[in-house]
Each structure stands twice: as C-alpha cells, then as structure tokens.
Amino acid sequence: MNFLESVRIAMRALNANKVRSALTMLGVIIGVAAVILLVAIGTGVQDEVTGSIEGLGSNLIFVFAGNFEEGGSSGGGGIAIRKQFTIDDADMLQRRLGPEELVVPLVQGPAILKAGNRTMRSTLAAGNEHADAVFTAEYLGGRAYRRSEVAAASRVAVIGSTVRDRLFPHVDPVGRQMSVNGQRFTVIGHVASQGGSLTGDQDNQIYIPVTTAQRLLGSRDVSSIIVRASDPDKIDELQAQIRQVFTPSFGEEFSVFTQEQTLGILSQLLGTLTVMLAGIAGISLLVGGIGIMNIMLVSVSERTREIGIRKAVGAKTYDILSQFVIEAVVLSVAGGMVGIALGWSGALVLQQWVPTEVTAWAVALAFFFSAAVGVFFGVYPAYRASRLDPIVALRYE
Amino acid sequence: MPDEIHNPGATGVCADGRRAVLRAAGVSKRYILDEIVVNALNGVDLSICDGEMLAIMGPSGSGKSTLMHIIGLLDRPTEGTVVVEEEDVSRMAPNQLAAVRNKRIGFVFQAFNLLARTSALANVELPLVYAGMSGAARAERAKAALEQVGLGDRLGHHPSQLSGGQQQRVAIARALVTDPSIVLADEPTGNLDSRSGIEVMVILQQLNEQGITVVLVTHDESVARHAQRIVHIADGRVVREEILTERIFAADRMKLLDAEENLS
Ligand SMILES: Nc1ncnc2c1ncn2[C@@H]1O[C@H](COP(=O)(O)OP(=O)(O)OP(=O)(O)O)[C@@H](O)[C@H]1O
Ligand SMILES: [Mg+2]
C-alpha cells in the first residue's frame, strides 16, 4: 500500500470523527497561538524601546532614577525606585555643567491621537527647548517648539512621519488641530521618516514640551535626564561630574549610562522578558502535545476494533502505524496552521494597545514544535496500535 | 443420524480426489489465566476441501471460534500446524499472515465488524486497499461485490443506515471482493431475524455454487444443515463428522416463507 493511500485512509478516519479531531487540534491551536502572540508582544515592546533610543542623537549620556548598576542596592531581583527626577533636577544639572553641554529632561508615555474621524495609538516624547539635540529628525515643515512654549506648557506638537501619514494624509499638517489623550493640540511641525533604524517605531511619535507632557500624564516626574556632550572625548569626564552633582540628593539611587550601555542593558532586560514569555508559551504548547497524546491513546483503545477489522482484512503493521502517525501529523500541522492564523490576527488586534511584532522565527518555531509534538506524542499510541494482535483487537470490548 | 462417517483429517485426502484448500494438523490452543489453564483446542485435525461448504458445529464454549480464528490466521495455535494452499503458515511473521489473509481468506462475523461512519462501498474496498489496488478499478470491483449481495443501491450508506441483514451482506461482499480461496463465517446469522438469516444463507450457498469454499461456524443444527459436510466438535476435539445427503437449501426456505406471509 502506498503512502498516498495511507494519507487518504487517515483523512477519512479524521473526517469520520470530526469532534474528536477538533478537540485534539485545540491544544495545539492554543499552544501555537500563545507562542506567536507572546513572542510578538515581547519583540514589539523590545523593538519599540530600543528603537526609540537608537533613533536619538549621538554623544548622549542617560541619567535614570534607581540603581541599575551591577551590585546596586536596589538592583538584582527588582528595582525599587524611591525617588524620581524632576525638571528642577535637570535645571540644576544644566547650571552645574555649563551652557556647553545640553541637558534635556525626558518624559515618555502612551498617547491616543485623534484628528477628524481618525484615531491611532502613538508615543509621547517630550523634552525642553534643547530637545532637538536628542531627537535629531529632519524637519520637513513647520518648526520645533520654543523655550516660551516649554515655559507656558503650550499644547503644540511636532509629529513623526507615521502620525502624519495616518492622521493627515495628502495635506500639510502644520497649523492643524488634533487631540492628544483628549486634549486639543496644534501641529506646529512634522519630521522626516527616520527609516533605517530597527523598526521605524520612532516615526510613530509626537514631540511636545516636557511641561505639557507632565500635565497630560498628571505627573511631575521625568523618565530620564539626557545630557549631550559637546565633545565625545568629554563623555567619561561628564559621567563623573553628573555623579558628583546628584550624589548629595540621590545617594546611590540613580544611574548614569552612555548610549551604548543603556541600549545594552535595555535589550538584555527586554530580551529576558521575551524569553520568559516564550517559555510560558512553550509550556502551553507542551500541554497541547500531551493533550494530543491523551486523545491519541484514548482513540487507540476506542478504535481497537477498527484496528482488528483492518488487520483481519489484511492491514500490515506498517499500514496501521502510518495511518495513526499521519492522523497525528495532520492534526498537529492543521492545528499549527490555525494557531498561526489565530496568533497572527490576535497580534494585529492587540496592536491597538501594545506594540506587537510577529517574527518569522516565532512562527517557524511554533509550527515545527507543534509538528514535532504531534509526531512525538502521536507515535507512541500509534506504535501500540500497530502491534496489536488481530484477534486481541477484534475481541476487544 | 449421520449418513456417512468420513474424516479426511490431516492427510488432506478429500472425496472425489479434490485437493484441500486448508489443512490443520494437531492444532491445540491453551489459554493460561491466573494459573487456570483452559484447553480451548486439543489436537484438532481438519481438512477443508476445495469448493465444499463445511459446517463446524458444537455447543457453546466447545472451541469453534477459536478454531476458526486459527484457520483464519487471526490467531496462532499453541501447538500444531496450519497449511493454506500447500503453504505452511505456522512460522510466518505477522505481516506475511496479513498478506495471506488479505489474498486467500474472507471473514464474516456474527457482529458484522464493519467500520462505523464509513460507507458500504468504502468498507468493501478495504481489503483491496490493503492489497495495493487503487482508483476506479477498486471501486468497480467493490461495487460488483455489493451488487452480487443485492446492495447495488446502497453504496453510500453507512452501517448505521443499514438493517442488520444488510450490514451482514456488506460484510459478505467485503469477504468475497478479493476473490478468496475460502470464506469463513462465524455465526453469520446469530444476530439476525429469520428472514434476514435466510437471505444471508441464500447468498452463502450461491457463493459456494460459484466455487468458493465456505466454512460455517455455528452451534445451530438448522444452520449447519445448509452445508454439505458437518464437523462436530466438543471440548476442543473433533468428535464426529457427517456428510449430508439431504441439505437445506435456503432459497427453498425463502419461497416457503414468502408463501406463508402471502397467506396470512
Ligand atoms: N482469550 C481467551 N482467554 C481465555 N480463554 C479463552 C479465550 N478465548 C476463548 N477462551 C476459552 O476457550 C474456550 C472456547 O472458546 P470459543 O470462543 O472458541 O467457543 P465457541 O465454541 O466459539 O463458543 P460460542 O458458541 O459460545 O461462541 C472457552 O472455554 C473460552 O472460555
Ligand atoms: Mg464463538
């Protein structure tokens, strides 16, 4: 009997027992969808965060509240941030470092944008009048916000290229109104796409005065303070100076990193997150596999008479084995494909709330793992089935 | 009363010089269950002659089904040999036995043993599938077999959509579709009402007239008397053998039954 015939027999058997087939697939579907979705969230968050740092200018030094350095008192297990920086801290740093170096207090946060009947999810990136030292995008039209607008917490915004394309397609956005988290803003400028970075996520950003952002988010904290060195050779010296400035008020509870260090730490942290999410998803895939084995085992004993009948009319060990293995493979591959479709569309839907990015490796991994799980857990029951004595199988009650 | 005592036994000498399609020599089957030893068969010698219709008859528990499973190569004897078409199958591997069953032997069981949720046609095609046949020729042969048992109009029906008698006829079609040397039927009428039972016996006798060797396994004398020869077994031994000079013809009983029903 040839392989094609085995496939046909297996398909017929699956078709004759639709409910059982669907139940078997369910475990794989959920497992695969979970892997793809969770990895998509992990990757999406990671890319958005690292992308937003990579898209910044050069010669930057980052100052964060909390001790992230190795061996730090609040490092290790979890980082407890006791005290956040404020704009006043940034102002003080600016005074101490002198006008050569540019100090920017940075606030980041989520934003829901509306213009007309269009709505989108975006990110706020807020700084002071020196912000263009940090955000280096090229202006396509309009202007940056001014010192007076920072002082007055004006509701003005410069928009990234993704925002422009979605909210103001085919028109000049400068001077137009939009709502940010329910507040009316005027668009005063727009910048070119910064393509070439990992994701292009920083194109989906709006740039507003840091004071405005604090009001919008209802907080006096700043996410970090960024210093641009006037000369790359001064970076080490500046790092030391910044430590001196904040040690009296913050003790050890702050961290000073260069751009490379920050990127390294963040991708490590977020990478761990992604791996954890993938691990959780992997467990659900394994549970799905055990589900397959369970149902295959049950189905083998349920179908002992069928095996007996097939053997009585001439089925060989190989025929029964291949039928059951093919059944398991078909179920897990079909389940894998449905799971991919489900995980993928789930990631697209979730994009309204969290950044997600479906990665080829997660899809491939989930798919091959589900196929492997199906074969692995399907083969043992199939092997048992194929070895049954015809008379034992026929007499089975 | 037996009309004539005759036992070809293991020597395989059949009446009229016919050859034996299948021979069992010194076949014993022992089951050991928790230290209780059941001797289901004790040294059975049996020859089945080409083209005959043979009944194996005996009381319940006498070992009839056990014997049928052994000569049908579904089970192995504890001792003794089985020879099919001059080929000793006693030492064959399971897959070789499967091939011999597929090619030479057709089974009809009391409980029909059809695949559920599978059409009559697909059920009858099954032995051909495992014989390596495919395509239109396979479906044609299965269809012809179903027509032969009067079910040409039920090809797409599933077992649950057929009466018991019809299901048993599907099983007979499945048994004869590979053109086997021998059809083994274990209590083929056991689960059927009398009319369906007679219908099945009509078909089995027709098959035999066409030259297929038929073995009937039954505890019921009135069923056994449809055969040409009866082998009586008790306690796992052949105790007596008779050649029937007056067998029952199912077709005649059918006519009688029709007449009775027309009267009432
Ligand atoms: N798998 C088994 N394990 C243990 N004992 C068995 C097994 N199969 C059959 N037997 C025993 O072998 C003996 C013969 O059984 P068998 O089924 O051949 O009888 P039978 O003549 O077909 O009876 P019936 O007319 O009731 O079908 C019985 O005593 C039975 O209990
Ligand atoms: Mg029996």
PDB file of N, CA and C in Angstrom, chain B residues 153-198:
ATOM      1  N   ASP B 153     -27.800  -0.695  -4.672  1.00  0.00           N
ATOM      2  CA  ASP B 153     -28.423   0.628  -4.490  1.00  0.00           C
ATOM      3  C   ASP B 153     -28.108   1.229  -3.124  1.00  0.00           C
ATOM      4  N   ARG B 154     -27.144   0.644  -2.395  1.00  0.00           N
ATOM      5  CA  ARG B 154     -26.856   1.135  -1.036  1.00  0.00           C
ATOM      6  C   ARG B 154     -25.383   1.511  -0.871  1.00  0.00           C
ATOM      7  N   LEU B 155     -24.712   1.844  -1.956  1.00  0.00           N
ATOM      8  CA  LEU B 155     -23.255   2.024  -1.924  1.00  0.00           C
ATOM      9  C   LEU B 155     -22.811   3.083  -0.920  1.00  0.00           C
ATOM     10  N   GLY B 156     -23.571   4.165  -0.842  1.00  0.00           N
ATOM     11  CA  GLY B 156     -23.134   5.285   0.000  1.00  0.00           C
ATOM     12  C   GLY B 156     -23.634   5.210   1.430  1.00  0.00           C
ATOM     13  N   HIS B 157     -24.413   4.169   1.755  1.00  0.00           N
ATOM     14  CA  HIS B 157     -24.984   4.100   3.102  1.00  0.00           C
ATOM     15  C   HIS B 157     -23.942   3.716   4.142  1.00  0.00           C
ATOM     16  N   HIS B 158     -24.017   4.327   5.307  1.00  0.00           N
ATOM     17  CA  HIS B 158     -23.156   3.929   6.420  1.00  0.00           C
ATOM     18  C   HIS B 158     -23.810   2.757   7.150  1.00  0.00           C
ATOM     19  N   PRO B 159     -23.021   1.958   7.889  1.00  0.00           N
ATOM     20  CA  PRO B 159     -23.605   0.822   8.612  1.00  0.00           C
ATOM     21  C   PRO B 159     -24.830   1.212   9.444  1.00  0.00           C
ATOM     22  N   SER B 160     -24.776   2.398  10.083  1.00  0.00           N
ATOM     23  CA  SER B 160     -25.904   2.792  10.939  1.00  0.00           C
ATOM     24  C   SER B 160     -27.159   3.072  10.120  1.00  0.00           C
ATOM     25  N   GLN B 161     -27.002   3.181   8.795  1.00  0.00           N
ATOM     26  CA  GLN B 161     -28.171   3.446   7.955  1.00  0.00           C
ATOM     27  C   GLN B 161     -28.661   2.168   7.272  1.00  0.00           C
ATOM     28  N   LEU B 162     -28.122   1.012   7.724  1.00  0.00           N
ATOM     29  CA  LEU B 162     -28.497  -0.260   7.113  1.00  0.00           C
ATOM     30  C   LEU B 162     -29.079  -1.195   8.164  1.00  0.00           C
ATOM     31  N   SER B 163     -29.970  -2.104   7.726  1.00  0.00           N
ATOM     32  CA  SER B 163     -30.510  -3.105   8.655  1.00  0.00           C
ATOM     33  C   SER B 163     -29.412  -4.119   8.961  1.00  0.00           C
ATOM     34  N   GLY B 164     -29.634  -4.943  10.005  1.00  0.00           N
ATOM     35  CA  GLY B 164     -28.659  -5.963  10.367  1.00  0.00           C
ATOM     36  C   GLY B 164     -28.365  -6.891   9.199  1.00  0.00           C
ATOM     37  N   GLY B 165     -29.427  -7.327   8.514  1.00  0.00           N
ATOM     38  CA  GLY B 165     -29.245  -8.228   7.378  1.00  0.00           C
ATOM     39  C   GLY B 165     -28.420  -7.575   6.287  1.00  0.00           C
ATOM     40  N   GLN B 166     -28.719  -6.282   6.046  1.00  0.00           N
ATOM     41  CA  GLN B 166     -27.953  -5.565   5.012  1.00  0.00           C
ATOM     42  C   GLN B 166     -26.493  -5.412   5.423  1.00  0.00           C
ATOM     43  N   GLN B 167     -26.278  -5.124   6.723  1.00  0.00           N
ATOM     44  CA  GLN B 167     -24.892  -4.993   7.189  1.00  0.00           C
ATOM     45  C   GLN B 167     -24.132  -6.289   6.983  1.00  0.00           C
ATOM     46  N   GLN B 168     -24.814  -7.426   7.278  1.00  0.00           N
ATOM     47  CA  GLN B 168     -24.126  -8.699   7.127  1.00  0.00           C
ATOM     48  C   GLN B 168     -23.844  -8.967   5.656  1.00  0.00           C
ATOM     49  N   ARG B 169     -24.723  -8.499   4.777  1.00  0.00           N
ATOM     50  CA  ARG B 169     -24.468  -8.686   3.347  1.00  0.00           C
ATOM     51  C   ARG B 169     -23.290  -7.822   2.900  1.00  0.00           C
ATOM     52  N   VAL B 170     -23.164  -6.621   3.479  1.00  0.00           N
ATOM     53  CA  VAL B 170     -21.972  -5.799   3.188  1.00  0.00           C
ATOM     54  C   VAL B 170     -20.719  -6.562   3.616  1.00  0.00           C
ATOM     55  N   ALA B 171     -20.797  -7.185   4.810  1.00  0.00           N
ATOM     56  CA  ALA B 171     -19.650  -7.942   5.315  1.00  0.00           C
ATOM     57  C   ALA B 171     -19.321  -9.100   4.372  1.00  0.00           C
ATOM     58  N   ILE B 172     -20.359  -9.752   3.828  1.00  0.00           N
ATOM     59  CA  ILE B 172     -20.106 -10.858   2.885  1.00  0.00           C
ATOM     60  C   ILE B 172     -19.456 -10.311   1.618  1.00  0.00           C
ATOM     61  N   ALA B 173     -19.947  -9.147   1.145  1.00  0.00           N
ATOM     62  CA  ALA B 173     -19.345  -8.536  -0.044  1.00  0.00           C
ATOM     63  C   ALA B 173     -17.875  -8.247   0.210  1.00  0.00           C
ATOM     64  N   ARG B 174     -17.566  -7.757   1.430  1.00  0.00           N
ATOM     65  CA  ARG B 174     -16.177  -7.470   1.774  1.00  0.00           C
ATOM     66  C   ARG B 174     -15.343  -8.757   1.770  1.00  0.00           C
ATOM     67  N   ALA B 175     -15.986  -9.875   2.234  1.00  0.00           N
ATOM     68  CA  ALA B 175     -15.250 -11.140   2.305  1.00  0.00           C
ATOM     69  C   ALA B 175     -14.960 -11.687   0.918  1.00  0.00           C
ATOM     70  N   LEU B 176     -15.851 -11.430  -0.043  1.00  0.00           N
ATOM     71  CA  LEU B 176     -15.665 -12.086  -1.338  1.00  0.00           C
ATOM     72  C   LEU B 176     -14.976 -11.191  -2.369  1.00  0.00           C
ATOM     73  N   VAL B 177     -14.777  -9.899  -2.018  1.00  0.00           N
ATOM     74  CA  VAL B 177     -14.296  -8.953  -3.026  1.00  0.00           C
ATOM     75  C   VAL B 177     -12.885  -9.265  -3.515  1.00  0.00           C
ATOM     76  N   THR B 178     -12.066  -9.920  -2.679  1.00  0.00           N
ATOM     77  CA  THR B 178     -10.697 -10.224  -3.103  1.00  0.00           C
ATOM     78  C   THR B 178     -10.616 -11.563  -3.827  1.00  0.00           C
ATOM     79  N   ASP B 179     -11.782 -12.202  -4.049  1.00  0.00           N
ATOM     80  CA  ASP B 179     -11.811 -13.494  -4.712  1.00  0.00           C
ATOM     81  C   ASP B 179     -10.979 -14.501  -3.929  1.00  0.00           C
ATOM     82  N   PRO B 180     -11.346 -14.740  -2.657  1.00  0.00           N
ATOM     83  CA  PRO B 180     -10.505 -15.570  -1.777  1.00  0.00           C
ATOM     84  C   PRO B 180     -10.683 -17.054  -2.076  1.00  0.00           C
ATOM     85  N   SER B 181      -9.755 -17.872  -1.530  1.00  0.00           N
ATOM     86  CA  SER B 181      -9.902 -19.321  -1.654  1.00  0.00           C
ATOM     87  C   SER B 181     -11.004 -19.804  -0.733  1.00  0.00           C
ATOM     88  N   ILE B 182     -11.215 -19.067   0.387  1.00  0.00           N
ATOM     89  CA  ILE B 182     -12.103 -19.588   1.410  1.00  0.00           C
ATOM     90  C   ILE B 182     -12.779 -18.434   2.154  1.00  0.00           C
ATOM     91  N   VAL B 183     -14.087 -18.626   2.417  1.00  0.00           N
ATOM     92  CA  VAL B 183     -14.808 -17.639   3.227  1.00  0.00           C
ATOM     93  C   VAL B 183     -15.178 -18.299   4.548  1.00  0.00           C
ATOM     94  N   LEU B 184     -14.767 -17.688   5.661  1.00  0.00           N
ATOM     95  CA  LEU B 184     -15.060 -18.218   6.994  1.00  0.00           C
ATOM     96  C   LEU B 184     -16.161 -17.376   7.623  1.00  0.00           C
ATOM     97  N   ALA B 185     -17.243 -18.039   8.040  1.00  0.00           N
ATOM     98  CA  ALA B 185     -18.371 -17.297   8.609  1.00  0.00           C
ATOM     99  C   ALA B 185     -18.688 -17.826  10.000  1.00  0.00           C
ATOM    100  N   ASP B 186     -18.495 -16.966  11.027  1.00  0.00           N
ATOM    101  CA  ASP B 186     -18.732 -17.363  12.419  1.00  0.00           C
ATOM    102  C   ASP B 186     -20.109 -16.870  12.852  1.00  0.00           C
ATOM    103  N   GLU B 187     -21.036 -17.805  13.023  1.00  0.00           N
ATOM    104  CA  GLU B 187     -22.415 -17.475  13.402  1.00  0.00           C
ATOM    105  C   GLU B 187     -22.943 -16.298  12.573  1.00  0.00           C
ATOM    106  N   PRO B 188     -22.937 -16.433  11.253  1.00  0.00           N
ATOM    107  CA  PRO B 188     -23.283 -15.263  10.426  1.00  0.00           C
ATOM    108  C   PRO B 188     -24.733 -14.840  10.600  1.00  0.00           C
ATOM    109  N   THR B 189     -25.579 -15.751  11.081  1.00  0.00           N
ATOM    110  CA  THR B 189     -26.998 -15.407  11.222  1.00  0.00           C
ATOM    111  C   THR B 189     -27.357 -15.157  12.684  1.00  0.00           C
ATOM    112  N   GLY B 190     -26.354 -15.207  13.556  1.00  0.00           N
ATOM    113  CA  GLY B 190     -26.605 -15.143  15.004  1.00  0.00           C
ATOM    114  C   GLY B 190     -27.332 -13.896  15.459  1.00  0.00           C
ATOM    115  N   ASN B 191     -27.069 -12.767  14.789  1.00  0.00           N
ATOM    116  CA  ASN B 191     -27.677 -11.507  15.231  1.00  0.00           C
ATOM    117  C   ASN B 191     -28.860 -11.093  14.353  1.00  0.00           C
ATOM    118  N   LEU B 192     -29.362 -12.035  13.535  1.00  0.00           N
ATOM    119  CA  LEU B 192     -30.363 -11.627  12.545  1.00  0.00           C
ATOM    120  C   LEU B 192     -31.719 -12.282  12.796  1.00  0.00           C
ATOM    121  N   ASP B 193     -32.776 -11.614  12.358  1.00  0.00           N
ATOM    122  CA  ASP B 193     -34.104 -12.236  12.403  1.00  0.00           C
ATOM    123  C   ASP B 193     -34.154 -13.326  11.336  1.00  0.00           C
ATOM    124  N   SER B 194     -35.218 -14.150  11.330  1.00  0.00           N
ATOM    125  CA  SER B 194     -35.172 -15.352  10.498  1.00  0.00           C
ATOM    126  C   SER B 194     -35.121 -15.019   9.009  1.00  0.00           C
ATOM    127  N   ARG B 195     -35.855 -13.990   8.581  1.00  0.00           N
ATOM    128  CA  ARG B 195     -35.839 -13.675   7.151  1.00  0.00           C
ATOM    129  C   ARG B 195     -34.441 -13.215   6.707  1.00  0.00           C
ATOM    130  N   SER B 196     -33.847 -12.301   7.467  1.00  0.00           N
ATOM    131  CA  SER B 196     -32.502 -11.829   7.105  1.00  0.00           C
ATOM    132  C   SER B 196     -31.512 -12.969   7.168  1.00  0.00           C
ATOM    133  N   GLY B 197     -31.712 -13.855   8.157  1.00  0.00           N
ATOM    134  CA  GLY B 197     -30.828 -15.007   8.301  1.00  0.00           C
ATOM    135  C   GLY B 197     -30.900 -15.889   7.061  1.00  0.00           C
ATOM    136  N   ILE B 198     -32.119 -16.111   6.586  1.00  0.00           N
ATOM    137  CA  ILE B 198     -32.277 -16.952   5.390  1.00  0.00           C
ATOM    138  C   ILE B 198     -31.631 -16.260   4.186  1.00  0.00           C
TER     139      ILE B 198
END
